[in-house]
Short mmCIF file of C-alpha atoms in Angstrom, two decimals:
data_model
loop_
_atom_site.label_atom_id
_atom_site.label_comp_id
_atom_site.label_asym_id
_atom_site.label_seq_id
_atom_site.Cartn_x
_atom_site.Cartn_y
_atom_site.Cartn_z
CA MET L 1 -9.22 13.64 9.66
CA GLY L 2 -12.72 12.92 8.40
CA SER L 3 -14.29 9.52 8.02
CA ALA L 4 -14.65 7.12 5.13
CA LYS L 5 -18.43 7.49 5.45
CA GLU L 6 -18.17 11.27 4.96
CA GLU L 7 -15.92 10.69 1.95
CA LEU L 8 -18.41 8.23 0.46
CA LEU L 9 -21.31 10.64 0.95
CA ASP L 10 -19.39 13.21 -1.13
CA PHE L 11 -19.72 10.92 -4.17
CA PRO L 12 -22.49 11.63 -6.73
CA LYS L 13 -25.80 9.95 -5.86
CA ASP L 14 -25.47 7.13 -8.44
CA ALA L 15 -21.90 6.39 -7.32
CA ILE L 16 -23.15 6.13 -3.71
CA LYS L 17 -25.80 3.62 -4.84
CA SER L 18 -23.22 1.58 -6.75
CA ALA L 19 -20.87 1.64 -3.77
CA GLY L 20 -23.65 0.48 -1.46
CA TYR L 21 -24.41 -2.42 -3.78
CA GLN L 22 -20.75 -3.46 -3.97
CA LEU L 23 -20.34 -3.26 -0.18
CA HIS L 24 -23.53 -5.29 0.29
CA ARG L 25 -22.08 -7.99 -1.97
CA LEU L 26 -19.09 -8.18 0.37
CA GLN L 27 -21.29 -8.35 3.46
CA ILE L 28 -23.16 -11.37 2.12
CA GLY L 29 -19.95 -13.17 1.16
CA ASN L 30 -19.67 -12.34 -2.55
CA GLU L 31 -16.89 -10.47 -4.32
CA PRO L 32 -17.50 -6.94 -5.57
CA MET L 33 -18.14 -6.74 -9.31
CA ASP L 34 -14.94 -4.78 -10.06
CA TRP L 35 -12.04 -4.87 -7.62
CA LYS L 36 -8.34 -5.51 -7.26
CA PRO L 37 -5.93 -5.91 -4.34
CA ILE L 38 -3.91 -2.92 -3.19
CA ASN L 39 -0.33 -4.03 -2.67
CA ASN L 40 2.80 -2.30 -1.40
CA LEU L 41 1.14 -0.37 1.43
CA GLY L 42 3.85 -1.33 3.89
CA LYS L 43 5.04 -4.10 6.15
CA GLY L 44 2.24 -6.03 7.78
CA ILE L 45 -0.55 -4.33 5.84
CA THR L 46 -2.46 -7.05 4.03
CA GLY L 47 -5.92 -7.83 2.76
CA VAL L 48 -6.70 -4.32 1.49
CA PHE L 49 -8.52 -4.10 -1.81
CA GLU L 50 -9.87 -1.40 -4.08
CA ILE L 51 -13.48 -1.44 -5.24
CA ARG L 52 -13.84 0.41 -8.53
CA ILE L 53 -16.95 2.48 -9.20
CA TRP L 54 -17.53 3.96 -12.67
CA GLU L 55 -20.15 6.74 -12.77
CA TYR L 56 -20.57 10.10 -14.53
CA LYS L 57 -17.56 9.47 -16.78
CA ALA L 58 -15.50 9.45 -13.60
CA THR L 59 -13.82 6.84 -11.48
CA PHE L 60 -14.43 6.51 -7.76
CA ARG L 61 -12.64 4.14 -5.42
CA ILE L 62 -13.26 2.52 -2.08
CA ALA L 63 -10.39 0.95 -0.16
CA ALA L 64 -11.72 -1.75 2.12
CA VAL L 65 -10.45 -4.63 4.17
CA THR L 66 -12.11 -7.77 5.48
CA LYS L 67 -10.28 -8.95 8.56
CA VAL L 68 -12.91 -10.93 10.43
CA ALA L 69 -15.78 -12.94 8.99
CA ASP L 70 -18.85 -10.80 8.35
CA THR L 71 -16.97 -7.54 8.95
CA VAL L 72 -16.16 -5.17 6.11
CA THR L 73 -14.21 -2.06 7.07
CA VAL L 74 -14.13 0.83 4.61
CA LEU L 75 -10.80 2.59 5.04
CA HIS L 76 -10.98 5.39 2.47
CA CYS L 77 -13.14 6.62 -0.44
CA TRP L 78 -11.92 8.94 -3.18
CA HIS L 79 -12.40 10.21 -6.73
CA LYS L 80 -9.56 8.68 -8.68
CA LYS L 81 -7.92 11.00 -11.19
CA THR L 82 -4.74 9.12 -12.12
CA GLN L 83 -3.78 5.53 -12.98
CA LYS L 84 -1.89 5.04 -9.72
CA ILE L 85 -3.13 5.60 -6.20
CA GLU L 86 -1.76 8.99 -5.22
CA LYS L 87 0.46 9.20 -2.14
CA HIS L 88 -2.02 11.11 0.02
CA ASN L 89 -4.66 8.42 -0.65
CA LYS L 90 -2.20 5.64 0.22
CA ASP L 91 -1.23 7.49 3.39
CA MET L 92 -4.89 7.73 4.42
CA ILE L 93 -5.45 4.02 3.78
CA VAL L 94 -2.38 3.08 5.84
CA SER L 95 -3.32 5.44 8.68
CA ARG L 96 -6.86 4.07 8.96
CA TYR L 97 -5.64 0.48 8.63
CA LYS L 98 -3.33 1.02 11.59
CA GLU L 99 -6.23 2.52 13.58
CA ILE L 100 -8.33 -0.63 13.20
CA GLU L 101 -5.37 -2.86 13.98
CA GLY L 102 -4.98 -0.98 17.25
#
């Protein structure tokens, strides 16, 4: 399994810049410009949200969670190709969420 950072660095350059800006907004206590909660990930998995990045006529996503003040954990980054979050992306989010929960 790779890392969310590696996934993010696979985005096009402008999408990486946009993602960095959105994550910075979170770090300073603001909401990202375009986001929504990700529900139905399983029992006990809460607080996960999807940051939406629109670049190059494509859609990129970052699944992140804020569990402790001043800490933003990026769980998964991907190029979204369908309306729903595909199963393999959900599985990755859940797996990494469980890792940080210990």
